[in-house]
Structure formats: C-alpha cells, structure tokens
Short mmCIF file of C-alpha atoms in Angstrom, two decimals:
data_model
loop_
_atom_site.label_atom_id
_atom_site.label_comp_id
_atom_site.label_asym_id
_atom_site.label_seq_id
_atom_site.Cartn_x
_atom_site.Cartn_y
_atom_site.Cartn_z
CA MET A 226 33.93 7.35 54.60
CA SER A 227 35.75 7.30 58.28
CA GLN A 228 35.20 11.02 58.76
CA GLY A 229 31.58 10.44 58.45
CA VAL A 230 30.35 13.63 56.66
CA GLY A 231 31.15 13.10 52.87
CA GLN A 232 33.26 14.59 50.46
CA GLY A 233 31.32 15.47 47.50
CA GLN A 234 31.55 18.85 46.79
CA CYS A 235 30.44 19.40 42.80
CA LEU A 236 28.85 17.85 40.11
CA PRO A 237 29.64 19.92 36.79
CA PRO A 238 28.39 21.40 34.83
CA LEU A 239 25.13 23.06 36.39
CA LEU A 240 26.69 22.64 40.30
CA PRO A 241 29.95 23.82 40.17
CA HIS A 242 30.63 23.88 44.55
CA SER A 243 27.79 22.79 46.97
CA ASP A 244 27.76 24.62 50.60
CA GLU A 245 27.71 21.48 52.25
CA PRO A 246 29.63 18.50 51.34
CA TRP A 247 27.68 15.31 50.20
CA PRO A 248 28.04 11.87 51.54
CA SER A 249 26.17 9.93 48.85
CA GLU A 250 24.22 10.30 45.46
CA GLY A 251 21.01 9.63 47.62
CA VAL A 252 21.53 12.29 50.09
CA LEU A 253 22.55 14.94 47.17
CA ALA A 254 19.62 14.31 45.31
CA TYR A 255 17.23 14.80 48.43
CA ARG A 256 18.92 17.81 49.91
CA LEU A 257 18.70 19.45 46.23
CA ASN A 258 15.27 18.45 45.66
CA ALA A 259 14.44 19.71 49.56
CA THR A 260 16.57 22.88 49.25
CA LYS A 261 15.99 24.38 45.63
CA GLY A 262 13.08 25.59 46.23
CA LYS A 263 10.36 27.50 49.04
CA GLU A 264 8.49 24.39 49.83
CA ARG A 265 9.76 20.43 50.30
CA CYS A 266 8.14 17.56 48.45
CA ASP A 267 6.66 14.89 50.28
CA MET A 268 8.86 11.79 49.26
CA SER A 269 6.64 9.52 49.97
CA ASP A 270 3.74 11.20 48.25
CA VAL A 271 2.23 8.55 45.22
CA LEU A 272 1.02 12.13 43.62
CA TYR A 273 4.97 12.90 43.45
CA LYS A 274 4.88 14.43 40.30
CA THR A 275 2.00 17.26 41.10
CA TYR A 276 3.75 18.61 44.17
CA LYS A 277 3.63 22.30 44.22
CA GLY A 278 7.16 22.38 44.12
CA GLN A 279 7.40 21.20 40.67
CA GLU A 280 10.23 23.44 39.93
CA TYR A 281 12.65 22.49 42.44
CA LYS A 282 12.65 18.78 41.16
CA ASP A 283 13.00 19.99 37.50
CA GLN A 284 16.07 21.74 38.80
CA THR A 285 17.35 18.84 40.66
CA LEU A 286 16.62 16.52 37.70
CA LYS A 287 18.74 18.97 35.33
CA ILE A 288 21.87 18.86 37.54
CA PHE A 289 21.91 15.11 37.07
CA GLU A 290 20.94 15.28 33.76
CA ALA A 291 23.36 17.86 32.31
CA HIS A 292 26.19 15.90 34.33
CA ARG A 293 25.38 12.86 33.09
CA ARG A 294 25.03 14.08 29.42
CA GLU A 295 28.48 16.05 29.56
CA PHE A 296 30.65 13.75 31.86
CA LEU A 297 31.41 11.18 29.42
CA ALA A 298 32.91 12.83 26.41
CA ASP A 299 32.19 12.00 22.68
CA ASP A 300 36.12 10.82 22.33
CA ASP A 301 36.28 8.71 25.72
CA LEU A 302 35.06 5.59 24.28
CA GLN A 303 37.56 6.32 21.07
CA LYS A 304 40.22 6.90 23.86
CA ILE A 305 39.73 3.59 25.68
CA ALA A 306 39.80 1.70 22.29
CA GLU A 307 43.32 3.06 21.16
CA SER A 308 44.06 2.28 24.73
CA GLY A 309 43.73 -1.45 23.94
CA ILE A 310 40.69 -2.03 26.11
CA SER A 311 38.25 -3.85 24.81
CA VAL A 312 35.53 -4.20 27.73
CA ILE A 313 34.36 -1.66 29.75
CA ARG A 314 32.24 -1.60 32.95
CA LEU A 315 29.40 0.28 33.56
CA PRO A 316 28.08 0.94 37.08
CA LEU A 317 24.62 1.50 37.55
CA THR A 318 22.22 2.09 40.38
CA TRP A 319 19.08 0.31 40.99
CA ALA A 320 17.18 3.81 39.47
CA ALA A 321 17.69 2.43 36.05
CA PHE A 322 14.97 0.20 36.89
CA ALA A 323 13.07 1.90 39.23
CA ASP A 324 9.74 1.13 37.53
CA ALA A 325 10.19 -2.58 38.44
CA LEU A 326 9.52 -1.16 41.82
CA ALA A 327 5.99 -0.48 40.69
CA PRO A 328 4.29 -3.07 42.84
CA LEU A 329 5.03 -1.05 45.56
CA SER A 330 3.53 2.24 44.68
CA PRO A 331 2.50 4.55 41.82
CA VAL A 332 5.42 6.83 42.41
CA TYR A 333 7.52 4.27 40.72
CA ALA A 334 5.09 4.09 37.55
CA SER A 335 4.94 7.85 36.94
CA PHE A 336 7.14 8.18 34.14
CA ASP A 337 8.58 6.72 30.87
CA PRO A 338 11.55 4.73 32.07
CA ASP A 339 13.08 4.21 28.65
CA GLU A 340 12.72 8.63 27.72
CA GLU A 341 12.34 10.52 30.92
CA THR A 342 14.42 11.23 34.14
CA ALA A 343 12.23 11.72 37.53
CA LEU A 344 12.86 11.85 40.70
CA VAL A 345 12.26 8.62 43.26
CA PRO A 346 12.36 7.84 46.97
CA ASP A 347 14.25 5.34 48.29
CA PRO A 348 12.06 2.98 49.52
CA PHE A 349 13.11 2.36 53.14
CA TYR A 350 14.69 5.67 53.59
CA VAL A 351 11.70 7.63 52.20
CA ASP A 352 12.46 10.63 53.62
CA LYS A 353 16.36 10.90 53.78
CA ILE A 354 17.35 9.25 50.04
CA ALA A 355 16.17 9.81 46.43
CA LEU A 356 17.82 9.10 43.04
CA ALA A 357 17.56 10.56 39.73
CA THR A 358 16.48 7.51 37.42
CA ILE A 359 18.10 6.71 34.55
CA PRO A 360 16.63 6.51 31.20
CA ARG A 361 17.04 3.32 29.82
CA LYS A 362 17.61 5.35 26.06
CA ILE A 363 20.89 6.18 27.57
CA LEU A 364 22.12 2.96 28.03
CA VAL A 365 20.87 1.61 24.47
CA ASP A 366 22.85 4.88 23.13
CA PHE A 367 25.91 3.96 25.17
CA LEU A 368 25.77 0.45 23.96
CA HIS A 369 25.74 1.64 20.30
CA LYS A 370 28.77 4.49 20.56
CA ALA A 371 30.57 1.10 22.18
CA SER A 372 30.22 -1.29 19.86
CA LYS A 373 31.05 1.58 17.20
CA HIS A 374 34.69 1.46 18.79
CA GLY A 375 34.71 -2.33 19.14
CA LEU A 376 33.94 -1.92 22.77
CA THR A 377 31.70 -4.17 25.09
CA VAL A 378 29.87 -3.52 27.93
CA ILE A 379 29.18 -4.80 31.43
CA PHE A 380 26.34 -3.51 33.40
CA ASP A 381 26.92 -3.41 36.98
CA LEU A 382 24.14 -3.36 39.52
CA HIS A 383 26.11 -1.02 41.95
CA ALA A 384 23.71 -0.03 44.81
CA PHE A 385 20.18 -1.13 45.76
CA PRO A 386 17.08 0.31 47.81
CA GLY A 387 18.13 0.65 51.55
CA GLY A 388 22.06 -0.14 50.74
CA ALA A 389 23.19 -3.68 50.03
CA GLN A 390 26.74 -2.72 51.12
CA ASP A 391 28.19 -0.12 53.46
CA GLY A 392 30.27 2.35 51.57
CA THR A 393 29.49 5.55 50.15
CA TYR A 394 28.76 4.27 46.84
CA ASN A 395 25.50 2.19 48.31
CA THR A 396 23.15 5.80 47.54
CA VAL A 397 22.21 5.51 51.43
CA TRP A 398 25.43 6.16 53.30
CA PRO A 399 25.84 7.25 55.97
CA ASN A 400 22.68 5.71 56.97
CA ARG A 401 22.67 1.81 57.93
CA PRO A 402 22.50 -0.35 55.23
CA VAL A 403 19.49 -2.54 55.46
CA PHE A 404 18.75 -4.33 52.07
CA TRP A 405 19.26 -7.63 53.66
CA SER A 406 17.54 -7.10 57.18
CA GLU A 407 14.18 -4.81 56.54
CA LYS A 408 11.33 -4.36 54.51
CA THR A 409 9.82 -1.52 52.76
CA GLN A 410 8.31 1.78 54.03
CA ILE A 411 6.55 2.19 50.97
CA SER A 412 3.55 -0.35 50.32
CA LYS A 413 0.22 -0.39 48.49
CA ASP A 414 -0.78 -2.22 51.46
CA PRO A 415 0.82 -1.16 54.75
CA ALA A 416 0.37 -3.99 56.46
CA ASP A 417 2.16 -5.98 53.99
CA PRO A 418 5.35 -4.71 53.33
CA VAL A 419 7.86 -6.06 51.02
CA PRO A 420 11.20 -7.56 52.23
CA LEU A 421 14.14 -5.41 50.36
CA SER A 422 16.03 -8.08 49.52
CA THR A 423 12.81 -8.89 47.52
CA VAL A 424 12.54 -5.72 46.14
CA GLY A 425 16.28 -6.06 44.77
CA ARG A 426 15.39 -8.93 43.07
CA TRP A 427 12.34 -7.33 41.21
CA VAL A 428 15.34 -5.15 39.83
CA VAL A 429 17.81 -7.79 38.80
CA GLN A 430 14.97 -9.40 36.84
CA ALA A 431 13.89 -6.24 35.24
CA LEU A 432 17.83 -5.94 34.03
CA ILE A 433 17.80 -9.26 32.67
CA LYS A 434 14.52 -8.99 30.71
CA TRP A 435 15.80 -5.49 29.21
CA VAL A 436 18.89 -7.06 28.27
CA GLU A 437 16.86 -10.19 26.61
CA ALA A 438 14.37 -7.99 24.91
CA LEU A 439 17.15 -5.52 22.98
CA ASP A 440 17.44 -6.23 19.27
CA PRO A 441 20.43 -8.71 18.47
CA GLU A 442 22.62 -6.28 16.96
CA THR A 443 22.68 -4.16 20.21
CA GLN A 444 22.71 -6.63 22.37
CA LYS A 445 26.49 -8.23 20.90
CA ALA A 446 27.49 -4.87 22.71
CA VAL A 447 26.47 -6.52 26.18
CA HIS A 448 29.68 -8.42 27.35
CA GLY A 449 28.09 -9.62 30.93
CA LEU A 450 25.67 -8.69 33.61
CA THR A 451 27.12 -8.00 37.45
CA LEU A 452 23.58 -8.36 39.17
CA MET A 453 25.27 -6.90 42.86
CA ASN A 454 28.01 -4.92 43.29
CA GLU A 455 30.30 -5.78 46.33
CA PRO A 456 27.23 -8.03 48.19
CA ALA A 457 27.51 -7.06 52.24
CA HIS A 458 30.79 -5.03 51.80
CA THR A 459 32.05 -4.58 55.21
CA ASN A 460 29.76 -7.31 57.03
CA ALA A 461 32.61 -9.22 58.44
CA TRP A 462 32.97 -6.71 60.89
CA ARG A 463 29.39 -4.45 61.06
CA HIS A 464 27.29 -7.47 61.18
CA PHE A 465 24.25 -6.11 59.25
CA ALA A 466 23.53 -9.11 57.39
CA GLU A 467 23.71 -13.06 57.45
CA GLU A 468 26.21 -14.50 55.26
CA GLN A 469 23.91 -17.44 54.10
CA ASN A 470 21.17 -15.06 53.03
CA VAL A 471 23.59 -13.21 51.01
CA LEU A 472 24.55 -16.56 49.36
CA THR A 473 20.89 -17.32 48.99
CA TRP A 474 19.91 -13.87 47.04
CA LEU A 475 22.94 -14.50 44.97
CA SER A 476 22.12 -18.14 44.22
CA GLU A 477 18.22 -17.03 43.03
CA THR A 478 19.52 -14.31 41.39
CA SER A 479 21.95 -16.15 39.20
CA GLY A 480 19.02 -18.50 38.89
CA ASP A 481 17.03 -16.05 37.57
CA PHE A 482 19.99 -15.28 34.80
CA ARG A 483 20.53 -19.19 33.99
CA THR A 484 17.18 -19.61 32.84
CA SER A 485 16.73 -16.73 30.82
CA SER A 486 18.07 -16.58 27.03
CA LEU A 487 21.22 -14.75 28.15
CA PRO A 488 23.73 -17.79 28.57
CA ALA A 489 22.98 -19.06 24.99
CA ALA A 490 23.55 -15.32 24.12
CA ASN A 491 27.01 -15.27 24.80
CA VAL A 492 26.27 -13.17 27.84
CA LYS A 493 28.46 -13.67 30.75
CA LEU A 494 27.59 -13.34 34.61
CA TYR A 495 30.10 -11.83 36.69
CA VAL A 496 29.39 -12.99 40.31
CA ASN A 497 30.58 -10.49 42.50
CA LEU A 498 31.95 -11.86 45.49
CA ILE A 499 33.73 -9.33 48.19
CA GLU A 500 36.21 -10.97 51.24
CA THR A 501 35.02 -8.04 53.58
CA ALA A 502 31.13 -9.67 53.39
CA PHE A 503 32.62 -13.04 54.87
CA SER A 504 34.20 -13.90 58.21
CA ALA A 505 35.73 -16.97 56.26
CA PHE A 506 35.93 -16.10 52.61
CA GLU A 507 37.56 -18.98 51.41
CA HIS A 508 35.42 -21.23 53.19
CA SER A 509 31.89 -20.19 52.53
CA ALA A 510 31.81 -17.37 49.52
CA VAL A 511 34.63 -19.24 47.38
CA PRO A 512 33.05 -23.09 47.70
CA TRP A 513 29.48 -21.60 47.28
CA PHE A 514 30.51 -20.66 43.95
CA LEU A 515 32.23 -23.79 42.78
CA GLN A 516 28.90 -25.75 44.20
CA THR A 517 26.38 -23.37 42.48
CA PHE A 518 27.86 -23.09 39.23
CA THR A 519 28.65 -26.42 36.92
CA LYS A 520 32.44 -27.31 35.65
CA GLU A 521 30.41 -26.28 32.64
CA GLU A 522 28.94 -22.74 33.50
CA GLN A 523 32.01 -22.18 35.15
CA LYS A 524 33.83 -22.29 31.59
CA THR A 525 30.98 -20.97 29.48
CA TRP A 526 28.90 -18.11 31.79
CA ALA A 527 29.41 -17.64 35.00
CA VAL A 528 32.92 -15.64 36.22
CA ALA A 529 34.37 -15.49 39.78
CA ASP A 530 34.39 -11.47 40.07
CA VAL A 531 36.57 -10.00 43.20
CA HIS A 532 38.11 -7.04 43.72
CA TRP A 533 41.71 -6.37 44.84
CA TYR A 534 43.12 -3.24 46.26
CA VAL A 535 46.67 -2.92 48.08
CA ALA A 536 45.54 0.56 49.58
CA TRP A 537 43.59 -1.15 52.45
CA SER A 538 46.43 -3.48 52.76
CA SER A 539 47.53 -2.06 56.23
CA GLY A 540 51.16 -2.21 56.33
CA ASP A 541 51.52 -5.09 53.93
CA CYS A 542 51.53 -4.04 50.05
CA ASP A 543 50.40 -0.34 50.67
CA GLY A 544 52.55 2.09 49.67
CA ARG A 545 52.65 5.78 51.41
CA SER A 546 54.36 9.16 51.66
CA VAL A 547 54.66 8.33 55.60
CA GLU A 548 55.98 5.59 57.51
CA GLY A 549 53.64 2.51 58.34
CA GLY A 550 53.54 1.36 55.04
CA GLY A 551 54.27 -2.13 52.86
CA PHE A 552 56.82 0.42 51.24
CA HIS A 553 57.85 4.08 51.08
CA CYS A 554 56.81 6.13 48.21
CA ALA A 555 60.50 7.48 48.37
CA ALA A 556 62.22 3.88 47.88
CA PRO A 557 64.40 3.35 45.12
CA MET A 558 62.41 2.41 41.93
CA PRO A 559 64.03 -1.49 41.59
CA GLN A 560 63.04 -1.85 45.67
CA VAL A 561 59.46 -0.52 44.92
CA LYS A 562 59.10 -2.80 41.48
CA GLU A 563 60.09 -5.87 43.48
CA LYS A 564 57.38 -4.99 46.21
CA LEU A 565 54.33 -4.59 43.65
CA HIS A 566 55.61 -7.72 41.26
CA LEU A 567 55.35 -9.78 44.96
CA CYS A 568 52.26 -8.62 46.10
CA ALA A 569 50.39 -8.50 42.51
CA SER A 570 51.60 -12.04 41.68
CA SER A 571 50.58 -13.26 45.50
CA ALA A 572 47.41 -12.21 44.68
CA SER A 573 47.05 -13.58 41.37
CA GLN A 574 48.26 -16.88 41.93
CA ARG A 575 46.01 -17.12 44.99
CA LEU A 576 42.72 -16.20 43.27
CA ARG A 577 43.79 -18.88 40.59
CA HIS A 578 44.20 -21.43 43.01
CA LEU A 579 40.96 -20.76 44.86
CA PHE A 580 38.94 -21.02 42.42
CA GLY A 581 40.60 -23.15 40.01
CA ASP A 582 39.52 -23.80 36.44
CA ALA A 583 36.55 -21.48 36.78
CA GLN A 584 36.77 -18.13 34.76
CA VAL A 585 37.91 -15.01 37.26
CA SER A 586 38.03 -11.68 37.11
CA VAL A 587 39.19 -8.78 38.78
CA THR A 588 36.75 -5.90 38.28
CA GLU A 589 38.26 -3.60 40.28
CA PHE A 590 42.05 -2.87 40.93
CA SER A 591 43.36 0.51 40.70
CA ALA A 592 46.96 2.68 41.37
CA GLY A 593 46.03 3.81 44.42
CA THR A 594 48.69 2.72 46.62
CA PHE A 595 46.80 4.57 50.05
CA HIS A 596 43.37 5.20 50.80
CA LYS A 597 44.36 8.08 52.78
CA ALA A 598 45.03 10.08 49.13
CA ARG A 599 46.78 12.77 50.93
CA TYR A 600 49.72 10.07 51.79
CA ALA A 601 49.42 7.84 48.70
CA CYS A 602 52.19 7.85 46.34
CA HIS A 603 51.71 10.45 43.40
CA ASP A 604 54.62 9.74 41.22
CA SER A 605 53.45 8.71 37.49
CA GLN A 606 56.40 6.66 36.83
CA LEU A 607 55.87 4.46 40.32
CA LEU A 608 52.00 4.25 39.53
CA ARG A 609 52.29 3.17 35.70
CA ALA A 610 54.55 0.10 36.84
CA PHE A 611 52.37 -0.82 39.62
CA ILE A 612 49.56 -0.66 37.01
CA GLU A 613 52.21 -3.22 34.70
CA GLU A 614 52.80 -5.28 37.62
CA GLN A 615 49.00 -5.63 38.28
CA VAL A 616 47.69 -6.50 34.33
CA THR A 617 51.07 -8.94 33.55
CA SER A 618 50.15 -11.03 36.99
CA PHE A 619 46.71 -11.13 36.41
CA ARG A 620 47.05 -12.52 33.12
CA SER A 621 49.52 -14.94 33.66
CA ASP A 622 46.80 -16.24 35.60
CA ARG A 623 44.34 -16.29 32.99
CA ILE A 624 42.48 -13.14 35.33
CA GLN A 625 40.59 -10.78 33.37
CA PRO A 626 41.56 -7.09 35.34
CA PHE A 627 39.33 -3.97 35.11
CA PHE A 628 41.07 -0.82 36.27
CA TRP A 629 38.74 1.56 38.45
CA THR A 630 38.09 4.25 37.34
CA TRP A 631 38.60 5.50 33.61
CA LYS A 632 38.22 9.62 34.57
CA MET A 633 38.37 11.10 37.87
CA PRO A 634 38.95 14.94 36.81
CA PHE A 635 37.05 16.36 39.76
CA GLY A 636 38.72 14.57 42.61
CA PRO A 637 42.52 15.88 42.17
CA ASN A 638 43.73 14.18 45.72
CA PHE A 639 42.65 10.88 44.40
CA GLU A 640 43.06 11.33 40.28
CA ALA A 641 46.80 10.11 40.30
CA GLY A 642 46.07 6.83 41.69
CA TRP A 643 42.57 6.06 40.79
CA SER A 644 42.16 7.60 37.11
CA LEU A 645 43.62 5.70 34.09
CA LYS A 646 42.96 8.65 31.62
CA TYR A 647 45.05 10.56 34.04
CA LEU A 648 47.80 8.07 34.00
CA LEU A 649 47.66 7.49 30.19
CA GLY A 650 48.53 11.55 29.91
CA LEU A 651 44.80 11.50 28.10
CA GLU A 652 42.93 13.67 30.65
CA ASP A 653 42.02 17.32 29.52
CA SER A 654 43.71 18.98 32.41
CA LYS A 655 41.25 22.22 32.28
CA LEU A 656 38.35 20.20 32.75
CA GLY A 657 38.90 20.16 36.66
CA GLN A 658 38.12 23.66 36.42
CA GLN A 659 34.46 23.40 36.24
CA CYS A 660 34.65 22.95 40.07
CA ASP A 661 34.35 26.28 42.02
CA PRO A 662 37.85 26.10 44.10
CA LYS A 663 35.64 28.23 46.72
CA SER A 664 34.20 24.72 47.62
CA SER A 665 37.34 23.74 49.05
CA ASN A 666 37.47 23.93 52.89
CA GLU A 667 39.56 22.63 55.84
CA ASN A 668 36.48 20.89 56.99
CA VAL A 669 36.62 18.25 54.05
CA HIS A 670 38.75 15.61 54.79
CA PHE A 671 40.69 13.02 52.89
#
C-alpha cells in the first residue's frame, strides 16, 4: 500500500499475468473493461449493456467468473472442516447487492442479481472504478456446500461504494475514500445526489432482507453478518471521516438488523470496530458498543468484533529477519515463544477487560510477523507456534478467533504468514504455477 502502485499481478485461470500491477479490484475491473477491445465503455451510460464494445465486458466478466468458480476448490471446505474449523467468514463487496443501487440509475437494475454477472460502475468514481457483480446463486450454493460439511458462514460486507476504509481492499484504492463525506456522481436527478453513506445503508438492508428470505434450512448455515468491515480504517491519522458519523451509521445499520427477524433466527451481528479509525478507541468506540447494545443483546446476538495483527506493531510484538522488531526470526525458539505468549495473552486480556461480559471475536488474525513480507519470519515451526499461542490466548478469554486467510497460493511472499492451508501442509504446491512468472518484475514492491 505504501508504494502506491499496487501488487496485483495475476487472476487465474484466465489472467495469468498483467503488464501493469493493479492496486485494487475496482481498478482492475475498470482497466480490463477499458482495454480488452477497440472501444472504451462509458461507465456512466445508463444503457450500459448495449454499448458497442459488448465483447470487452464479456471478456472482463469471464475473467472474474472463472476465478470465482475455480479459486475455492471442491475439497477446500472439506479440508477446513477436517481441520477443526466450524465457522468461516466470507468477505463480499457491495457488488453482491448492486441492485440495491437501482434508485440511482437503471444501470444497477439491468441484470438478474441472482443469476447474472454484470459490470457496474462505482457510483462516485464513475470513470475510474468498476466491479463485477456477484450472482447471489453463488452465495446460496456456497451455503449449501458449507452446510454439507457441518460449517456455518459469516457474510462480511468488506467494501462499500466510494471506499469506506483506506486500504487496498476497499475496491477504490489508491483513490481517496469518500464514503463518509461525499454524494453519488450517478443519480436519476443530478440536482439531488444521494450521500454515499445512505447508499451503503441500502446495501446493508438488501443483505439483511436477502438472508431473511432464505428458506429455513439454508438460513441455518448463516452464522452471522458483518455489516461493514473495518469502518473508516486509518481515519485516526488521515481524517477522512467524522468519528461520530461512523458510529451513527453503525447504530443505524445495527438497528436495521435488530428490527429484522434475524436475531430470533439465531443469526449473530458481528460489529466490527477497528482501532485505527478512532483517536481514542477505548473512550469512543468501546463505550459506544456497550451503550448501543443491551446486556441481553451482548449475550445473545451482538458480538464485539475486532482485528489483531502483530505485523504492524512497530517494534513491540512484530518479528523480523532484520533488526528493529519485537523479536528476531533467528532467536532461540523458547525466547520467541515467550515473547509471542506475552503479546497474545496481553491482547486477549485487554479485549476481555474492555468489553466485559459481551461476546467478543477477533475476526482477523494471522501468522504474519511483519507487514513487509520479505523481512517477516518464514519458518513454519515458528509460525505454527505463533498460531497456537494466539488461539490458546483468545480461547482462554472466551474470544472467538478467525485466521486471515484460508489460502493465498498466488502470493508466494505472503503465503507463509497469511495462508492457513499452507501452514497446515494442505496446499497444492503446483497451484501457484497458474501465475505466469514473467509477470514478476523488479518494480513490484513487497
């Protein structure tokens, strides 16, 4: 992220390499659409599906559809279940519910959201960002497969129109995140644009209604919902959102969940709060959670959801193969384990203290010891010990942990610290060969 150019190199199986690295999903989709042919589509054209370059959109969609179809192998869910995992967290972009934006333009209503993949523009970055929609039939099929293996699923809305966080995953990066401050650039009435935060609430409401409408057996596979991942991440120093606006939005969308049928259906609400969004997390976000949800709600369906990574701990708990970290990768294992135990137990005890008797989850932790992957620890024995220390500490304080992520076969520099499948010795070593090595070049920074 610090380099500003992006690290995306391949999207197998149909995009084995890219001549130019891409920084985010929205940039990739827009570039593919603009370059896979002789003519460029006008992203703001409400007759989007009829433009002359139809074949370019088709090729772009084929790339995304093939990746989504083949990335999660048939045996992945079986391996997850056999590893002792019972709940999985599935990140989604707002494009899974792009039809919720139909009040802005017919472009968001010109496809079948259950069956069809379409390319839609970001409602603010109209001429820079596009996304391939996620047919909801895919999500239903995923729930059925998960249930077959005894797994339940958390649907996590990971990215929002205009960018609600500052990070490569927000679909608009490196453009400025504007979800909290701007209005749409697409509107049926140009004189009356809609706040992006309102549009985001439409997406949340569409997710809730969709889960409510699932048949009872399918709905049982839905463990919970996260209505926004890492709201306003990095805002504490980049100042692109008013903290109170963030908490107000979370209150409103939590209210949408509260008044739905989902709490009674044993679907949990994972209320994600990221420390980097607030100047004083312990004195703003934490009291907000404890005051917004009753004691009964905290015990039943409202879960305080945080993320914890040592990779960005700036010399405190991070492990490096160079000087400057909390520990050195080559240090004796007993010394490393002692450090890791101290860091993990301190983190879990702090979270339990902050949130009292409420349900608490860390929906993202990893074995990544340093954010510059080239200088992170790569020894599998050390990294597995790190996972064990974290899981043991979280469980001892009644905190539900989720490893980020299951697999990362196309990112070899990151795989050791961020792929649970790799650390469990279950990954197919040949899978990464789908990425053409000629896509690597010295201008890509890790």
